[in-house]
Short mmCIF file of C-alpha atoms in Angstrom, two decimals:
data_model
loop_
_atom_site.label_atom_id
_atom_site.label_comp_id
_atom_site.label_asym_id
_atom_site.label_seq_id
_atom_site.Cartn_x
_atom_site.Cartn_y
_atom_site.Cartn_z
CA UNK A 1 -9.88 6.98 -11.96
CA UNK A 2 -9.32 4.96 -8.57
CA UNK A 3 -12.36 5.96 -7.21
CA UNK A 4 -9.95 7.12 -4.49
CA UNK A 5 -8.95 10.68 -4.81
CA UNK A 6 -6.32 12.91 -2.79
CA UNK A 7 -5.34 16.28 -2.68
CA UNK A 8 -3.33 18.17 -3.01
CA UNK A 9 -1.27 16.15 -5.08
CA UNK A 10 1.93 18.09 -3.79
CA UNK A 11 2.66 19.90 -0.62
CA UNK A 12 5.71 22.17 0.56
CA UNK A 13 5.12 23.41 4.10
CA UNK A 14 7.80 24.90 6.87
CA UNK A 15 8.26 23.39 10.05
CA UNK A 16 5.94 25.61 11.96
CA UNK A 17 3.07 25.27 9.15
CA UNK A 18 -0.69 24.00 9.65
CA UNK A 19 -1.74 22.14 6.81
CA UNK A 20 -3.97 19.00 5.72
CA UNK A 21 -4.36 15.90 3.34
CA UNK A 22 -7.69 15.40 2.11
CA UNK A 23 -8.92 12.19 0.94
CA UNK A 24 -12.14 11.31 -0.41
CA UNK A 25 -13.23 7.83 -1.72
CA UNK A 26 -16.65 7.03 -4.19
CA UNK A 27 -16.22 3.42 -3.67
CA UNK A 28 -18.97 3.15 -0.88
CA UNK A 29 -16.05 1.44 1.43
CA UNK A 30 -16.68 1.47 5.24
CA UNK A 31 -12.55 1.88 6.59
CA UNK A 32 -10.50 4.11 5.36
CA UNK A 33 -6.54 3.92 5.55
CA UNK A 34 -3.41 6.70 5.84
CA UNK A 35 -0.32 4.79 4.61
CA UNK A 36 3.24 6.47 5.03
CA UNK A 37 5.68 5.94 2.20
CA UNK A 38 9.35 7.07 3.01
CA UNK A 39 12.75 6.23 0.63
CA UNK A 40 14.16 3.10 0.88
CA UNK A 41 11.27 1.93 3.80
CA UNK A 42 8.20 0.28 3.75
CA UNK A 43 4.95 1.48 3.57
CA UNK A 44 4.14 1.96 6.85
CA UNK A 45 0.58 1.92 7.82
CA UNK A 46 -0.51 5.42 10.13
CA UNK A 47 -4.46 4.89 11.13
CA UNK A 48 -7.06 2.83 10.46
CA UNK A 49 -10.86 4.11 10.30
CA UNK A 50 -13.49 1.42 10.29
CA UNK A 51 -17.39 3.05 10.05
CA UNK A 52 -15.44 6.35 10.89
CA UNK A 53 -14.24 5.59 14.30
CA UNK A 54 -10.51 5.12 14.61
CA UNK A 55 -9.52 1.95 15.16
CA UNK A 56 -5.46 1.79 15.23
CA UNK A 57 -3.31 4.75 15.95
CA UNK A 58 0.45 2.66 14.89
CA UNK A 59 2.43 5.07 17.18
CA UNK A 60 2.13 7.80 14.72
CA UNK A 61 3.89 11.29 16.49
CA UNK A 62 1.04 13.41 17.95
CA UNK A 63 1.95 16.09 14.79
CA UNK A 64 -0.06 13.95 12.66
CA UNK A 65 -3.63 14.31 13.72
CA UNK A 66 -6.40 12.03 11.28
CA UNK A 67 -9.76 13.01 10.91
CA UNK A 68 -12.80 11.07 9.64
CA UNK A 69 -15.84 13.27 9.59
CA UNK A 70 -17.91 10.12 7.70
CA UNK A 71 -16.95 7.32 5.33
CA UNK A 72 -16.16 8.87 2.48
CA UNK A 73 -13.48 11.36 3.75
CA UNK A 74 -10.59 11.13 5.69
CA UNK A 75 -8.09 14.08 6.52
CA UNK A 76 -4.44 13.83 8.19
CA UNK A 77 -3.98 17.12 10.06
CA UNK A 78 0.03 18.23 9.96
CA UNK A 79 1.39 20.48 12.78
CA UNK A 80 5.25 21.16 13.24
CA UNK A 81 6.85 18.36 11.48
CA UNK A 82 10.38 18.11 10.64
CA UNK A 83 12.34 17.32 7.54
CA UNK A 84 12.17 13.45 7.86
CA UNK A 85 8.29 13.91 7.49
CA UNK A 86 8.64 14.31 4.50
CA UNK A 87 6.90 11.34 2.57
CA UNK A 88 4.34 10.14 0.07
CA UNK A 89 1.42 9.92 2.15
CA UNK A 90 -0.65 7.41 0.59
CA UNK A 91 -4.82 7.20 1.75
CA UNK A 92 -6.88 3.58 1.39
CA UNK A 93 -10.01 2.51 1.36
CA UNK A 94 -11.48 -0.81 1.84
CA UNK A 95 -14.75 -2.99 3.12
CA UNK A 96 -14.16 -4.09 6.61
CA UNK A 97 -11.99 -7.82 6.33
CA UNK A 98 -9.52 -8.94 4.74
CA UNK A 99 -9.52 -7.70 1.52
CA UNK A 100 -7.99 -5.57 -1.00
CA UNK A 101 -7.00 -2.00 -0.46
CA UNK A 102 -7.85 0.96 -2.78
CA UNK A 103 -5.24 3.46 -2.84
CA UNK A 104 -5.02 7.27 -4.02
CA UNK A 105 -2.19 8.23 -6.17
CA UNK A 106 -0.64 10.27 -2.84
CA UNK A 107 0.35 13.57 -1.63
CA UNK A 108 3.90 14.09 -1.44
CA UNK A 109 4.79 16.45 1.54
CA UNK A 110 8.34 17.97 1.70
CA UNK A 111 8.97 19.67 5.15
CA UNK A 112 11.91 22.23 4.61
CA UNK B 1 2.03 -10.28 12.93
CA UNK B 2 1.72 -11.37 9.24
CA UNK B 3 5.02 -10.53 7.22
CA UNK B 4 6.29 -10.39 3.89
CA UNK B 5 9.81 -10.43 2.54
CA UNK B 6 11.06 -9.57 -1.10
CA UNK B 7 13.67 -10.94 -1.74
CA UNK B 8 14.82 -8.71 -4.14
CA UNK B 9 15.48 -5.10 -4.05
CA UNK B 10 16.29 -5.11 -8.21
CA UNK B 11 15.40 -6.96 -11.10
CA UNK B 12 16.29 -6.49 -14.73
CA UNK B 13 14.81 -8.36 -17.56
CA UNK B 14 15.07 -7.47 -21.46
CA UNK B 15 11.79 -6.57 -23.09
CA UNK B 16 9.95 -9.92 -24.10
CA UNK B 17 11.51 -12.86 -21.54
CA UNK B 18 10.11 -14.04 -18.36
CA UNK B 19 9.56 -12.05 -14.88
CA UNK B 20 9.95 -13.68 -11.51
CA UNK B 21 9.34 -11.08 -8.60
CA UNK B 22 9.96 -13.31 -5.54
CA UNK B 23 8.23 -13.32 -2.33
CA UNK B 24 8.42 -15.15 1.34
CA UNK B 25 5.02 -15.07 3.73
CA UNK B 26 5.31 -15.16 7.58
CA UNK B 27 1.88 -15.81 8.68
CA UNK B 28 0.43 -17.87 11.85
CA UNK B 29 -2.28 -19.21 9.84
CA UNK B 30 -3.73 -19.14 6.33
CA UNK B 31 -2.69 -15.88 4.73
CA UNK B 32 -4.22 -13.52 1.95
CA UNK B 33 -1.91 -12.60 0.02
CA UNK B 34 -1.55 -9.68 -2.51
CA UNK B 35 0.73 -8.14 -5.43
CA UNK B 36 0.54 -4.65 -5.83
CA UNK B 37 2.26 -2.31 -8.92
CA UNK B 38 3.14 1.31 -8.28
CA UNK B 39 4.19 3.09 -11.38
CA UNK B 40 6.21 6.49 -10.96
CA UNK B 41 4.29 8.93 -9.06
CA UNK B 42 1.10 6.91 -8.98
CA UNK B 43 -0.74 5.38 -6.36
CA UNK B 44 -0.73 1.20 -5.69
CA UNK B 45 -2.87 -0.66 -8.01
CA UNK B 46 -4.33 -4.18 -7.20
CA UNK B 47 -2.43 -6.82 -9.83
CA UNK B 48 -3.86 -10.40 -8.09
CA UNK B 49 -5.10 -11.66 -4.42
CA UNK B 50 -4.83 -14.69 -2.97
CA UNK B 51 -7.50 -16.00 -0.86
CA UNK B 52 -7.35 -19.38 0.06
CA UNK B 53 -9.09 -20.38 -3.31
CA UNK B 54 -6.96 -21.44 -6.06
CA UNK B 55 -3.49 -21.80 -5.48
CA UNK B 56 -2.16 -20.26 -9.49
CA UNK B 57 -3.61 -16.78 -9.15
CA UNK B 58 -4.43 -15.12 -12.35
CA UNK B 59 -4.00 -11.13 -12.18
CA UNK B 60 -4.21 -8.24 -14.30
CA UNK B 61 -1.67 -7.55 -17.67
CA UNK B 62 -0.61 -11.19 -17.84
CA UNK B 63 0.63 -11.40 -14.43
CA UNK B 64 0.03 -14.74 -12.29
CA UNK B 65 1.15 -16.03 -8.70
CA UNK B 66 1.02 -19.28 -7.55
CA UNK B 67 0.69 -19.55 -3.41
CA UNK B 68 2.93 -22.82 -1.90
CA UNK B 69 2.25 -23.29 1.37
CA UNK B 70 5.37 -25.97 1.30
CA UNK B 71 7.70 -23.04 0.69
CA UNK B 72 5.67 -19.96 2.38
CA UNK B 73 6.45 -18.19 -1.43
CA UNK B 74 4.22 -15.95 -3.58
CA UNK B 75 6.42 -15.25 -6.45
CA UNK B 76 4.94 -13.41 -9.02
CA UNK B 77 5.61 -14.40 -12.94
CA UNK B 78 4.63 -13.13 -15.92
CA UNK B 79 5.64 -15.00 -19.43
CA UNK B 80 6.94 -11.52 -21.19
CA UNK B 81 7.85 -8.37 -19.72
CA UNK B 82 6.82 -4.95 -21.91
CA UNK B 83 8.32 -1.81 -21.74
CA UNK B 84 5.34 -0.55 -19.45
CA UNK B 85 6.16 -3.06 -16.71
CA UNK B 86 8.83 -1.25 -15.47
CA UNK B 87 7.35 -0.50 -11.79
CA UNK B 88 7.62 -1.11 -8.12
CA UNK B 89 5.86 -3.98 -7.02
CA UNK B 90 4.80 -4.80 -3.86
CA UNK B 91 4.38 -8.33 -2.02
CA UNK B 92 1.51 -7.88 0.52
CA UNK B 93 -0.07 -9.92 3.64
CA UNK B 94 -3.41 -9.05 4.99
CA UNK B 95 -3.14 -8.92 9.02
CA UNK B 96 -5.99 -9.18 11.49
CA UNK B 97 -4.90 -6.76 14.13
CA UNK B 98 -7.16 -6.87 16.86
CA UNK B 99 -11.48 -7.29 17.18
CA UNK B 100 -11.81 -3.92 16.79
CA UNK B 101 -9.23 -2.86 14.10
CA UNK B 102 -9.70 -6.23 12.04
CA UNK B 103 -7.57 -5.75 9.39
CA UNK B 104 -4.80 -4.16 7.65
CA UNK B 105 -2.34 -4.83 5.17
CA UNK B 106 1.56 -5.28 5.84
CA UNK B 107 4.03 -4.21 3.07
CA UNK B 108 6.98 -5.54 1.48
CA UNK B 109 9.80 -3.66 1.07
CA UNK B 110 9.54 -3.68 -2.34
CA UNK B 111 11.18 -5.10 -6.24
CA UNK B 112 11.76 -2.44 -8.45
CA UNK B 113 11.35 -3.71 -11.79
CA UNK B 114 13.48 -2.75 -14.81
CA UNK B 115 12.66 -3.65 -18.41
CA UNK B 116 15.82 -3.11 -21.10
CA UNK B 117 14.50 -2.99 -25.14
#
């Protein structure tokens, strides 16, 4: 138990689908994190929450759309993505500073 | 920005000798540092931080890092591998991005660890 928990734990969506990643953290953290992880690339950091307002957008394609209703969730709204999409999308949690990072296990996404 | 570079994509090692994952920092003042472990379809776990205390980090499972400012390295060792340290493990830099963001953390690209009985 991570006290960092994502779901679903698998997605398969078409190009034209609406779906979203859910993740939910018990840790009491005040930012919350959506990580991309991709083959062969690093992880590369999506948005940054801190005290639910979003913080850092890292020129993440308007398809992904993050939500943070309060601190301990965090969605990542998906809209017509394509095949390269397709990822381990990876959600984080932390106290404000520079500190560690507490991740969920992921949601994989293939885009057919 | 803060940066990180593995220097290895690959290593190895036979069940019971020594790991050395290495790692480079790029940082424009003092760094924290991190290793991080992904096992097969698992999430990252924490295995040791650096933060400007102690320079030999101790970490989780017999792991340990030493920080050398001298060589901008943050290898990570371990006396014996096991079986169950087969992984991915990640070399990590916290990075202050801006007053409002503060931080985040930037990624190596990653060692992927074998371990041969």
């Amino acid at each position: 138990e991570t006290g960092v928990t994502q779901t679903p734990r698998h997605l398969v969506m078409g190009m034209t689908n609406k779906k979203s990643l859910k993740c939910e953290q018990h840790l009491g953290h005040n930012a919350m994190y959506w990580y991309k992880q991709s083959a062969k690339k690093p992880l590369e950091l999506m948005f940054v929450y801190s005290l639910e307002e979003r913080v850092e957008n890292n020129s993440v394609p308007s398809r992904f759309s993050p939500e943070c209703p309060n601190s301990s969730h965090l969605f990542l709204h998906l809209h017509t993505l394509q095949p390269e999409d397709s990822a381990l999308y990876l959600c984080a949690s932390s106290q404000a500073g520079p500190g560690e990072l507490f991740f969920g296990e992921g949601s994989r996404l293939t885009v057919l | 920005a803060q940066s990180v570079t593995q220097l290895d994509s690959h290593v190895s090692v036979s069940e019971g000798t020594p790991v050395l994952l290495r790692c480079n920092y790029s940082s424009s003042y003092s760094p924290s540092l991190f290793w991080y472990v992904q096992h097969p379809n698992k999430g990252l776990q924490l295995l040791l931080k650096y933060t400007s205390a102690a320079t030999l980090v101790k970490g989780i499972n017999g792991f340990e890092a030493e920080f050398k400012k001298s060589e901008t390295s943050f290898h990570l060792t371990k006396p014996s591998a096991h079986m169950s340290d087969a992984a991915e493990y990640f070399c990590v830099v916290s990075d202050f991005l801006n007053s409002n963001s503060g931080y985040a953390l930037n990624f190596g690209k990653g060692t992927s660890l074998l371990v041969t009985p």
